[in-house]
Amino acid sequence: MKQAVIGKQVWQGSRAEGAAKIRKLKRLAPADLLLYAAAVIVLFIISCALFPSLIAPYSPTLMNTDQIMQPPSLQHVFGTDYFGRDVFSVVVHGSRDSLLIGFVSVLVGCVTGGAIGAVAGYIGGVVDAVFMRLIDVLMTIPGVLLALAIAAALGPSLMNVVLAVAAASIPGYARVMRGQIMSIKGRPFITASRSIGTSSLSIFVRHVLPNSLSPMFVMAAIGIGTAILTGAGLNFLGLGTIKEIPDWGALLSQGRGYLTVAWWICTFPGLAITLFVLSINILGDKVRDQLDPKQSRA
Amino acid sequence: MLKAVSVRLYTSLLVLVGTMVLVFCIVNVLPGDPALLILDPSSATPEMIANLREQLGLNQPFYERFGEYFLHVLQGDFGKSIVNSEPVLPKIVEHFPATLALTALSSLIAVVIGVTLGVLSAIHRNRWIDIVARMVGLFGISMPTFWSGILLILIFSVQLGWFPAMGSDGFSTLVLPAITLGFVGSGFIVRMVRNSMLEVINEPFIVTLRAKGLPGRFIMYKHALRNALIPALTMVGVIIGDLMAGTVVIETVFSRQGIGRIIADAIMAKDLPVVQGVIFFSAIVYIVVNLLVDISYTLIDPRVRRTG
């Protein structure tokens, strides 16, 4: 029987291969397609941020007074704005600041919050109590307001927006890290390691820390989307610097005044934010499902 | 139980004092010299800066300034606006009802849509209602409110003319902003309720109920839902706080009057006492909301009552 099947496969050769490919494609659930689409969008927008000049058809600062507020056309796919700039090119170039805010603030927030949580959770006692009361206090101010206050106090600049968004995310990371460290700290393999005389620092670096990191990755993955939204919001409110090439939030805010005459100026930057954050969240959910079996069962 | 509540009340007061210190530090210490933030150093004369420093009380040591602020706040004095010398607290109190109405309506929308969709999506997993719920969840947390709000204005005000695009008089002006903000909240709640419900459905006690032969609907709504909503309730307090913070953007987009708008304008005008006042006021509201959530928690969950 087995012989016959193998024989059939050999005989059908490439046809069987083709059929297998089709079966494989059919097996791709809509959820997988969504995942691939999300990955493609994220990669495309990241390459926009890295190489804007290669992707944008026009210079983002080129003002064409003959073509002010033209609706989307083949020549200008996202239309032109009140200076006659090509909106698509401005959006492509603006991705750099928007993404920078998202990624850098998550990095800063995750590392700072993680460090606070790790120290508090591992050392415990008074250190833990002090750090956690500090975090409790930080948490009484909703994230957006905290970011707003810090950005307002520091004055308008891109770096300050990054710092503000990062600071607002610190409490969340600190709490998750602390919880994780405390649960790992009590496991039998840590006691075992201690009983053979491993130093406290070495246990922390080699066992506790590596085992505590995966929820942080999950949180950071989801946090990129939130950070981009908060950052764009601060720029929308005018807390970033006024630059020649606005980021998505600032561009949207500038286009708002022309809403009734030129809907495309603020529609497309918003679409860019939504698409990117949506895709990041789809990928983030996938990372969570992979790293956190308890959640993925749910 | 009364003891648990009073302990909670006491810790809330402590946290409130901590928050006051934090807000004071952010606004007064973080910029280095607030006078230089308010005045443009390139055009202001040294006398102007010195005068403003005097006016802001920056010449006194930090602890004295904070002590003074603390005593004033206890007496209900949140300071005066630098721009027009108006007292801060009456202005906040005057504009708070508009923000409260917006926050309340959007929270209602968020909870109703979020819980309904979340529960239905967990019960009918992988059916069309589940797909709708997951989409609402994803879009809710991914769309910036300043964009979705503008889209709603574009469609329902500019094109269809059903609702006014701006203003804060009457219910009709509340609809679009509340939907915009409520949609974000429902995104978070859908995801959370769905997860928590799916987790409960897999618990052994649900399997036992099934083995006993109880009808599925009864198990879901009587047993699973109750247990799933407990973790969701804690998050509702946090989400209400986030929605309140979200009014800063929403009130700007829809040109509404409210404390969100006050702080947005104050930030633009670098009116630090107003910024400080509004943030501290919002923190008080947030702490009170979470206190209420915690107390309702003890009412709903008998396990918390016993241990608390």
Coordinates of C-alpha atoms in Angstrom, one line a residue:
Chain A
M1 CA 0.0 0.0 0.0
K2 CA 2.7 2.3 1.1
Q3 CA 4.7 1.4 -2.0
A4 CA 1.8 2.3 -4.2
V5 CA 1.3 5.7 -2.7
I6 CA 5.0 6.5 -3.0
G7 CA 4.9 5.3 -6.6
K8 CA 1.9 7.5 -7.3
Q9 CA 3.7 10.5 -5.9
V10 CA 6.8 9.8 -8.0
W11 CA 4.7 9.4 -11.0
Q12 CA 2.7 12.6 -10.5
G13 CA 5.9 14.4 -9.6
S14 CA 5.5 18.2 -10.1
R15 CA 1.7 17.9 -10.2
A16 CA 1.6 16.6 -6.6
E17 CA 4.0 19.4 -5.6
G18 CA 1.7 22.0 -7.1
A19 CA -1.3 20.5 -5.4
A20 CA 0.5 20.5 -2.1
K21 CA 1.3 24.2 -2.6
I22 CA -2.4 24.9 -3.2
R23 CA -3.4 22.9 -0.2
K24 CA -0.9 24.8 1.9
L25 CA -2.4 28.1 0.6
K26 CA -5.9 26.9 1.4
R27 CA -4.7 26.0 4.9
L28 CA -3.7 29.6 5.5
A29 CA -6.5 30.8 7.7
P30 CA -7.7 34.5 7.3
A31 CA -5.9 35.2 10.5
D32 CA -2.6 34.2 8.9
L33 CA -3.2 36.4 5.9
L34 CA -4.0 39.3 8.4
L35 CA -0.7 38.6 10.1
Y36 CA 1.2 38.7 6.8
A37 CA -0.5 41.9 5.7
A38 CA 0.4 43.4 9.1
A39 CA 4.0 42.4 8.7
V40 CA 4.1 43.9 5.1
I41 CA 2.6 47.2 6.3
V42 CA 5.0 47.4 9.3
L43 CA 8.0 46.7 7.0
F44 CA 6.9 49.2 4.4
I45 CA 6.4 52.0 6.9
I46 CA 9.7 51.2 8.7
S47 CA 11.4 51.4 5.3
C48 CA 9.7 54.8 4.7
A49 CA 11.2 56.0 8.0
L50 CA 14.6 54.7 7.1
F51 CA 14.8 55.7 3.4
P52 CA 12.1 58.4 2.9
S53 CA 13.9 59.9 -0.1
L54 CA 13.8 56.6 -2.0
I55 CA 10.0 56.2 -1.5
A56 CA 8.6 59.7 -1.6
P57 CA 8.1 60.9 -5.2
Y58 CA 8.6 64.6 -4.3
S59 CA 10.6 66.5 -1.8
P60 CA 8.5 67.1 1.3
T61 CA 9.5 70.7 1.4
L62 CA 8.9 71.4 -2.3
M63 CA 6.1 74.1 -2.4
N64 CA 4.3 74.2 -5.7
T65 CA 2.1 77.3 -5.8
D66 CA 0.3 76.2 -8.9
Q67 CA -0.9 73.1 -7.2
I68 CA -2.4 74.2 -3.9
M69 CA -4.9 71.9 -2.2
Q70 CA -5.3 69.5 -5.2
P71 CA -7.5 66.5 -4.4
P72 CA -5.8 63.0 -4.7
S73 CA -4.9 62.2 -8.3
L74 CA -2.5 59.9 -10.1
Q75 CA 0.2 62.6 -9.9
H76 CA -0.4 63.3 -6.2
V77 CA -1.9 60.1 -4.7
F78 CA -2.7 61.8 -1.3
G79 CA -3.4 65.2 -2.9
T80 CA -1.5 68.4 -2.1
D81 CA -1.7 70.7 0.9
Y82 CA -2.1 74.5 1.4
F83 CA 1.6 75.1 0.4
G84 CA 1.2 72.8 -2.7
R85 CA 3.3 70.2 -1.1
D86 CA 2.7 66.5 -2.0
V87 CA 0.9 65.1 1.0
F88 CA 2.2 61.5 0.3
S89 CA 5.8 62.7 0.4
V90 CA 5.2 64.6 3.6
V91 CA 3.6 61.6 5.2
V92 CA 6.5 59.3 4.1
H93 CA 9.1 61.7 5.5
G94 CA 7.0 62.4 8.6
S95 CA 7.1 58.7 9.5
R96 CA 10.6 59.1 10.7
D97 CA 9.7 61.3 13.8
S98 CA 6.5 59.3 14.5
L99 CA 8.3 56.0 14.6
L100 CA 11.2 57.4 16.4
I101 CA 8.9 58.5 19.2
G102 CA 7.3 55.1 19.3
F103 CA 10.3 52.9 19.4
V104 CA 12.7 55.0 21.5
S105 CA 10.1 55.8 24.1
V106 CA 9.2 52.1 24.5
L107 CA 12.9 51.3 24.8
V108 CA 13.5 54.0 27.4
G109 CA 10.3 53.2 29.3
C110 CA 10.8 49.5 29.2
V111 CA 14.4 49.6 30.4
T112 CA 13.8 52.1 33.2
G113 CA 10.5 50.6 34.3
G114 CA 12.0 47.1 34.0
A115 CA 15.1 48.1 36.1
I116 CA 12.9 49.7 38.8
G117 CA 10.6 46.6 38.9
A118 CA 13.6 44.2 38.9
V119 CA 15.4 45.9 41.8
A120 CA 12.2 46.3 43.8
G121 CA 11.1 42.7 43.2
Y122 CA 14.5 41.1 43.8
I123 CA 15.7 43.0 46.8
G124 CA 12.3 43.4 48.4
G125 CA 11.8 44.9 51.9
V126 CA 12.2 48.7 52.3
V127 CA 13.5 49.2 48.7
D128 CA 10.5 47.4 47.3
A129 CA 8.1 49.4 49.5
V130 CA 9.7 52.8 48.6
F131 CA 9.8 52.0 44.8
M132 CA 6.3 50.7 44.7
R133 CA 4.7 53.6 46.6
L134 CA 6.4 55.8 44.1
I135 CA 4.9 53.8 41.3
D136 CA 1.5 53.9 43.0
V137 CA 1.7 57.7 43.0
L138 CA 2.8 57.8 39.3
M139 CA -0.2 55.6 38.5
T140 CA -2.7 58.1 40.0
I141 CA -2.2 60.3 37.0
P142 CA -3.5 58.7 33.7
G143 CA -0.7 58.1 31.3
V144 CA -1.7 60.7 28.7
L145 CA -2.0 63.5 31.4
L146 CA 1.3 62.5 32.9
A147 CA 3.0 62.7 29.4
L148 CA 1.2 66.0 28.8
A149 CA 2.4 67.5 32.1
I150 CA 6.0 66.4 31.6
A151 CA 6.1 67.5 27.9
A152 CA 4.6 70.9 29.0
A153 CA 7.2 71.3 31.8
L154 CA 10.2 70.4 29.7
G155 CA 9.2 72.6 26.8
P156 CA 8.5 71.7 23.2
S157 CA 11.0 69.4 21.5
L158 CA 11.1 65.9 19.9
M159 CA 13.3 64.5 22.6
N160 CA 11.0 65.8 25.4
V161 CA 8.0 64.2 23.7
V162 CA 10.0 60.9 23.7
L163 CA 10.9 61.4 27.4
A164 CA 7.3 62.2 28.4
V165 CA 5.8 59.2 26.6
A166 CA 8.5 57.0 28.1
A167 CA 7.9 58.3 31.6
A168 CA 4.2 57.7 31.3
S169 CA 4.8 54.1 30.5
I170 CA 7.3 53.4 33.4
P171 CA 4.7 52.3 36.0
G172 CA 3.2 49.6 33.9
Y173 CA 6.6 48.1 33.0
A174 CA 7.8 48.3 36.6
R175 CA 4.8 46.5 38.0
V176 CA 4.9 43.7 35.5
M177 CA 8.6 43.2 35.9
R178 CA 8.3 43.2 39.7
G179 CA 5.5 40.6 39.7
Q180 CA 7.5 38.4 37.3
I181 CA 10.7 38.6 39.3
M182 CA 8.9 37.8 42.6
S183 CA 7.2 34.8 41.1
I184 CA 10.5 33.4 39.6
K185 CA 12.4 34.2 42.9
G186 CA 10.3 31.7 44.8
R187 CA 10.7 28.8 42.4
P188 CA 12.5 25.7 43.6
F189 CA 15.3 25.9 41.0
I190 CA 16.4 29.3 42.5
T191 CA 16.5 27.8 46.0
A192 CA 18.5 24.9 44.5
S193 CA 20.9 27.3 43.0
R194 CA 21.3 29.2 46.2
S195 CA 21.8 26.0 48.2
I196 CA 24.9 25.2 46.1
G197 CA 26.4 28.6 47.0
T198 CA 25.7 30.7 43.9
S199 CA 26.0 34.4 44.6
S200 CA 22.9 36.4 44.8
L201 CA 24.0 38.6 41.9
S202 CA 24.8 35.7 39.7
I203 CA 21.5 34.0 40.4
F204 CA 19.8 37.3 39.4
V205 CA 21.7 37.8 36.2
R206 CA 21.8 34.1 35.1
H207 CA 18.5 32.7 36.2
V208 CA 15.9 35.3 37.5
L209 CA 16.3 37.9 34.9
P210 CA 16.3 35.7 31.7
N211 CA 13.2 33.9 33.0
S212 CA 11.4 37.2 33.7
L213 CA 11.8 38.9 30.3
S214 CA 9.1 37.4 28.1
P215 CA 6.2 39.3 29.5
M216 CA 8.2 42.5 29.1
F217 CA 8.7 41.7 25.4
V218 CA 4.9 41.2 25.1
M219 CA 4.2 44.5 26.8
A220 CA 6.8 46.3 24.8
A221 CA 5.4 44.9 21.5
I222 CA 1.9 46.2 22.4
G223 CA 3.4 49.3 24.0
I224 CA 4.9 50.6 20.6
G225 CA 1.4 51.2 19.3
T226 CA 0.3 53.1 22.5
A227 CA 3.5 55.1 22.4
I228 CA 3.0 56.2 18.8
L229 CA -0.6 57.2 19.6
T230 CA 0.4 59.2 22.7
G231 CA 3.3 60.8 20.9
A232 CA 1.2 61.7 17.9
G233 CA -1.4 63.1 20.3
L234 CA 1.2 65.3 22.0
N235 CA 2.4 66.6 18.6
F236 CA -1.3 67.1 17.6
L237 CA -1.7 69.3 20.6
G238 CA 1.4 71.2 19.6
L239 CA 3.9 70.0 22.2
G240 CA 6.5 68.9 19.7
T241 CA 8.6 71.4 17.8
I242 CA 7.4 73.1 14.7
K243 CA 9.5 71.6 12.1
E244 CA 9.8 71.9 8.3
I245 CA 8.7 68.3 8.0
P246 CA 5.9 67.6 10.5
D247 CA 5.3 64.3 12.0
W248 CA 1.9 62.6 11.5
G249 CA 0.3 64.1 14.5
A250 CA 1.4 67.7 13.7
L251 CA 0.5 67.2 10.0
L252 CA -3.0 66.1 11.0
S253 CA -3.3 69.1 13.3
Q254 CA -2.2 71.5 10.6
G255 CA -4.7 70.0 8.1
R256 CA -7.6 70.3 10.5
G257 CA -8.2 73.9 9.6
Y258 CA -8.8 72.9 6.0
L259 CA -11.1 70.0 6.8
T260 CA -14.1 71.3 4.9
V261 CA -12.2 72.2 1.8
A262 CA -9.4 69.6 1.7
W263 CA -10.4 66.4 3.6
W264 CA -7.3 64.6 2.3
I265 CA -4.7 66.7 4.3
C266 CA -5.7 65.2 7.6
T267 CA -7.2 62.0 6.5
F268 CA -4.0 60.4 5.1
P269 CA -1.7 61.0 8.0
G270 CA -4.4 59.6 10.3
L271 CA -4.7 56.6 8.1
A272 CA -0.9 56.1 8.3
I273 CA -1.0 56.2 12.1
T274 CA -4.0 53.8 12.3
L275 CA -2.5 51.3 9.8
F276 CA 0.9 51.2 11.5
V277 CA -0.5 50.9 15.0
L278 CA -3.1 48.4 13.9
S279 CA -0.4 46.2 12.3
I280 CA 1.9 46.5 15.3
N281 CA -1.0 45.5 17.5
I282 CA -1.8 42.5 15.3
L283 CA 1.9 41.4 15.5
G284 CA 2.0 42.2 19.2
D285 CA -1.0 39.9 19.9
K286 CA 0.8 37.2 18.0
V287 CA 4.0 37.6 20.0
R288 CA 1.9 37.4 23.2
D289 CA 0.2 34.2 22.0
Q290 CA 3.6 32.7 21.3
L291 CA 5.3 33.7 24.5
D292 CA 2.5 33.4 27.0
P293 CA 0.7 30.1 26.7
K294 CA -1.7 30.9 29.4
Q295 CA -3.0 33.9 27.5
S296 CA -3.1 32.1 24.2
R297 CA -5.2 29.4 25.5
A298 CA -7.7 32.1 26.2
Chain B
M1 CA -15.8 45.3 55.6
L2 CA -16.1 48.8 57.0
K3 CA -12.5 48.3 58.2
A4 CA -11.3 47.4 54.7
V5 CA -13.0 50.5 53.3
S6 CA -11.5 52.8 55.9
V7 CA -8.0 51.3 55.4
R8 CA -8.5 51.9 51.7
L9 CA -9.6 55.4 52.3
Y10 CA -6.6 56.1 54.4
T11 CA -4.1 54.8 51.8
S12 CA -5.9 56.9 49.1
L13 CA -5.3 60.0 51.2
L14 CA -1.6 59.2 51.5
V15 CA -1.4 58.5 47.7
L16 CA -3.2 61.8 47.2
V17 CA -0.5 63.7 49.1
G18 CA 2.2 61.8 47.2
T19 CA 0.5 62.8 43.9
M20 CA 0.5 66.5 45.0
V21 CA 4.2 66.3 45.6
L22 CA 4.7 64.6 42.2
V23 CA 2.6 67.1 40.3
F24 CA 4.3 70.0 42.1
C25 CA 7.7 68.6 41.2
I26 CA 6.8 68.0 37.5
V27 CA 5.6 71.5 37.0
N28 CA 8.0 73.4 39.3
V29 CA 11.2 71.5 39.4
L30 CA 11.5 69.6 36.1
P31 CA 11.9 72.7 33.8
G32 CA 14.7 74.0 36.0
D33 CA 13.5 77.5 35.9
P34 CA 9.8 77.9 35.1
A35 CA 10.3 81.6 34.6
L36 CA 12.6 80.9 31.6
L37 CA 10.0 78.4 30.2
I38 CA 7.3 81.1 30.4
L39 CA 9.2 84.0 29.1
D40 CA 11.3 83.8 26.0
P41 CA 14.9 84.1 27.3
S42 CA 16.0 85.8 24.1
S43 CA 13.6 88.7 24.3
A44 CA 12.8 89.0 28.0
T45 CA 14.8 91.5 30.0
P46 CA 16.5 90.3 33.3
E47 CA 14.0 92.5 35.2
M48 CA 11.0 90.8 33.6
I49 CA 12.5 87.4 34.5
A50 CA 13.2 88.6 38.1
N51 CA 9.7 90.0 38.4
L52 CA 8.1 86.7 37.2
R53 CA 10.3 84.7 39.5
E54 CA 9.2 86.9 42.4
Q55 CA 5.6 86.5 41.3
L56 CA 5.9 82.7 41.1
G57 CA 7.7 82.6 44.4
L58 CA 10.7 81.0 42.8
N59 CA 13.1 82.8 45.1
Q60 CA 12.0 80.8 48.1
P61 CA 13.5 77.4 48.8
F62 CA 11.6 74.4 47.3
Y63 CA 10.2 73.0 50.6
E64 CA 8.8 76.4 51.5
R65 CA 7.1 76.8 48.2
F66 CA 5.6 73.3 48.4
G67 CA 4.5 73.9 52.0
E68 CA 2.8 77.1 51.0
Y69 CA 1.1 75.4 48.0
F70 CA 0.0 72.5 50.3
L71 CA -1.6 74.8 52.8
H72 CA -3.4 76.7 50.1
V73 CA -4.7 73.6 48.4
L74 CA -6.1 72.4 51.8
Q75 CA -8.0 75.7 51.9
G76 CA -9.3 75.1 48.4
D77 CA -6.9 77.6 46.8
F78 CA -5.2 76.2 43.7
G79 CA -3.4 79.4 42.8
K80 CA -4.0 82.0 40.1
S81 CA -3.5 81.9 36.4
I82 CA -0.4 83.7 35.2
V83 CA -2.2 84.8 32.0
N84 CA -5.3 86.5 33.5
S85 CA -4.9 86.2 37.2
E86 CA -8.1 84.2 37.5
P87 CA -8.2 81.8 40.4
V88 CA -7.7 78.3 39.1
L89 CA -10.1 76.2 41.1
P90 CA -13.4 78.1 40.4
K91 CA -12.5 77.9 36.7
I92 CA -12.0 74.1 36.9
V93 CA -15.2 73.7 38.9
E94 CA -17.1 75.7 36.4
H95 CA -15.9 73.7 33.4
F96 CA -15.8 70.3 35.0
P97 CA -19.5 69.3 34.4
A98 CA -19.0 69.4 30.6
T99 CA -16.0 67.1 30.9
L100 CA -17.8 64.9 33.4
A101 CA -20.8 64.5 31.0
L102 CA -18.4 63.6 28.2
T103 CA -16.5 61.1 30.3
A104 CA -19.6 59.6 31.8
L105 CA -21.4 59.1 28.4
S106 CA -18.3 57.7 26.7
S107 CA -17.6 55.4 29.6
L108 CA -21.2 54.1 29.4
I109 CA -20.8 53.5 25.6
A110 CA -17.5 51.8 26.3
V111 CA -18.8 49.5 29.0
V112 CA -22.1 48.6 27.2
I113 CA -20.4 47.8 23.8
G114 CA -17.3 46.4 25.4
V115 CA -18.9 44.0 27.8
T116 CA -21.7 42.9 25.4
L117 CA -19.3 42.2 22.5
G118 CA -16.6 40.7 24.8
V119 CA -19.0 38.2 26.3
L120 CA -20.8 37.3 23.0
S121 CA -17.4 36.9 21.3
A122 CA -16.1 34.5 24.0
I123 CA -19.3 32.4 24.0
H124 CA -19.5 32.2 20.2
R125 CA -15.8 31.8 19.6
N126 CA -14.6 32.0 15.9
R127 CA -18.1 32.9 14.7
W128 CA -18.9 36.1 12.9
I129 CA -19.7 38.0 16.2
D130 CA -16.3 37.0 17.5
I131 CA -14.6 38.4 14.4
V132 CA -16.6 41.6 14.7
A133 CA -15.7 41.9 18.4
R134 CA -12.0 41.3 17.7
M135 CA -12.1 44.0 14.9
V136 CA -13.7 46.5 17.3
G137 CA -11.1 45.6 19.9
L138 CA -8.2 46.1 17.4
F139 CA -9.5 49.3 15.8
G140 CA -10.5 50.7 19.1
I141 CA -7.0 50.5 20.5
S142 CA -5.3 51.5 17.2
M143 CA -7.2 54.6 16.0
P144 CA -6.0 57.9 17.3
T145 CA -9.0 59.8 18.7
F146 CA -8.0 63.0 17.0
W147 CA -8.3 61.2 13.7
S148 CA -11.5 59.2 14.3
G149 CA -13.1 62.3 15.7
I150 CA -12.2 64.3 12.6
L151 CA -13.6 61.5 10.4
L152 CA -16.9 61.6 12.3
I153 CA -17.0 65.4 11.9
L154 CA -16.3 64.9 8.2
I155 CA -19.1 62.3 7.7
F156 CA -21.8 63.3 10.2
S157 CA -21.3 67.1 10.4
V158 CA -19.9 68.2 7.1
Q159 CA -21.5 65.7 4.8
L160 CA -24.7 64.6 6.4
G161 CA -25.2 67.6 8.8
W162 CA -26.8 65.4 11.5
F163 CA -24.7 66.6 14.4
P164 CA -22.9 69.9 15.1
A165 CA -19.1 69.8 14.6
M166 CA -18.3 71.9 17.6
G167 CA -19.6 73.5 20.7
S168 CA -20.7 72.2 24.1
D169 CA -24.4 73.3 24.4
G170 CA -26.9 70.5 24.6
F171 CA -26.9 66.8 24.1
S172 CA -26.5 66.9 20.3
T173 CA -23.0 68.3 20.7
L174 CA -22.1 65.5 23.0
V175 CA -22.9 62.6 20.7
L176 CA -19.9 62.6 18.3
P177 CA -17.2 63.3 21.0
A178 CA -18.7 60.6 23.2
I179 CA -18.8 58.0 20.4
T180 CA -15.2 58.9 19.5
L181 CA -14.0 58.4 23.0
G182 CA -16.3 55.6 23.9
F183 CA -15.1 53.5 20.9
V184 CA -11.5 53.6 22.3
G185 CA -12.7 52.5 25.7
S186 CA -14.8 49.7 24.2
G187 CA -11.8 48.5 22.3
F188 CA -9.9 47.9 25.6
I189 CA -12.9 46.4 27.4
V190 CA -13.8 44.0 24.5
R191 CA -10.3 42.6 24.6
M192 CA -10.2 42.3 28.3
V193 CA -13.6 40.8 28.8
R194 CA -13.1 38.3 26.0
N195 CA -9.8 37.1 27.5
S196 CA -11.1 36.9 31.0
M197 CA -14.3 35.1 29.9
L198 CA -12.4 32.6 27.8
E199 CA -10.2 31.9 30.8
V200 CA -13.1 31.3 33.1
I201 CA -14.9 29.1 30.6
N202 CA -11.9 26.7 30.8
E203 CA -12.0 26.5 34.6
P204 CA -12.8 23.2 36.2
F205 CA -15.9 24.5 38.0
I206 CA -17.5 25.3 34.6
V207 CA -16.7 21.8 33.4
T208 CA -18.4 20.5 36.6
L209 CA -21.5 22.5 35.9
R210 CA -21.6 21.1 32.4
A211 CA -21.2 17.6 33.7
K212 CA -24.1 18.2 36.1
G213 CA -26.1 18.9 32.9
L214 CA -27.0 22.5 33.5
P215 CA -28.1 24.4 30.4
G216 CA -25.3 26.2 28.6
R217 CA -26.9 29.6 28.7
F218 CA -27.4 29.3 32.4
I219 CA -23.8 28.4 33.0
M220 CA -22.6 31.3 30.8
Y221 CA -24.6 34.1 32.2
K222 CA -25.0 33.0 35.8
H223 CA -21.6 31.5 36.6
A224 CA -19.0 32.4 33.9
L225 CA -20.0 36.0 33.3
R226 CA -20.0 36.9 37.0
N227 CA -16.5 35.5 37.5
A228 CA -15.2 37.1 34.3
L229 CA -16.5 40.5 35.1
I230 CA -14.5 40.8 38.4
P231 CA -11.1 41.3 36.8
A232 CA -12.8 43.5 34.2
L233 CA -14.2 45.8 36.8
T234 CA -10.8 46.8 38.1
M235 CA -9.8 47.8 34.6
V236 CA -12.9 49.9 34.2
G237 CA -11.5 52.3 36.8
V238 CA -8.3 52.7 34.9
I239 CA -10.2 53.1 31.6
I240 CA -12.4 55.8 33.0
G241 CA -9.3 57.7 34.0
D242 CA -7.8 57.2 30.5
L243 CA -11.1 58.5 28.9
M244 CA -11.0 61.5 31.2
A245 CA -7.4 62.2 30.1
G246 CA -8.6 61.6 26.5
T247 CA -10.9 64.6 26.8
V248 CA -7.8 66.8 26.4
V249 CA -7.6 65.8 22.8
I250 CA -11.3 65.4 22.2
E251 CA -12.3 68.7 23.6
T252 CA -9.7 70.3 21.3
V253 CA -10.9 68.4 18.3
F254 CA -14.6 69.3 18.9
S255 CA -13.9 72.8 20.3
R256 CA -15.8 71.9 23.5
Q257 CA -15.4 73.8 26.8
G258 CA -14.1 71.6 29.6
I259 CA -11.2 71.0 31.8
G260 CA -9.4 69.1 29.0
R261 CA -9.6 72.2 26.9
I262 CA -8.4 74.4 29.8
I263 CA -5.3 72.3 30.2
A264 CA -4.6 72.2 26.5
D265 CA -4.9 76.0 26.3
A266 CA -2.9 76.5 29.5
I267 CA 0.0 74.4 28.1
M268 CA 0.0 76.5 24.9
A269 CA 0.1 79.7 27.0
K270 CA 2.6 78.1 29.5
D271 CA 0.2 78.9 32.3
L272 CA 1.8 76.5 34.8
P273 CA -0.5 77.1 37.8
V274 CA -3.4 76.1 35.7
V275 CA -1.6 73.0 34.3
Q276 CA -0.8 72.0 37.8
G277 CA -4.3 72.7 39.1
V278 CA -6.0 70.7 36.4
I279 CA -3.7 67.7 36.7
F280 CA -4.0 67.6 40.4
F281 CA -7.8 67.9 40.1
S282 CA -8.0 65.1 37.6
A283 CA -5.8 62.9 39.9
I284 CA -8.3 63.5 42.7
V285 CA -11.2 62.4 40.5
Y286 CA -9.2 59.4 39.3
I287 CA -8.4 58.3 42.9
V288 CA -12.0 58.7 43.9
V289 CA -13.2 56.6 40.9
N290 CA -10.7 53.9 41.7
L291 CA -11.7 54.0 45.3
L292 CA -15.4 53.5 44.3
V293 CA -14.4 50.6 42.0
D294 CA -12.5 49.0 44.9
I295 CA -15.4 49.3 47.2
S296 CA -17.8 47.9 44.7
Y297 CA -15.4 45.1 44.2
T298 CA -15.8 44.1 47.8
L299 CA -19.6 44.2 47.4
I300 CA -19.5 42.0 44.3
D301 CA -16.8 39.4 45.1
P302 CA -17.4 37.6 48.4
R303 CA -13.8 36.3 48.4
V304 CA -12.5 39.9 48.7
R305 CA -15.0 40.6 51.4
R306 CA -13.8 37.8 53.6
T307 CA -10.0 38.4 53.2
G308 CA -10.4 42.2 53.3

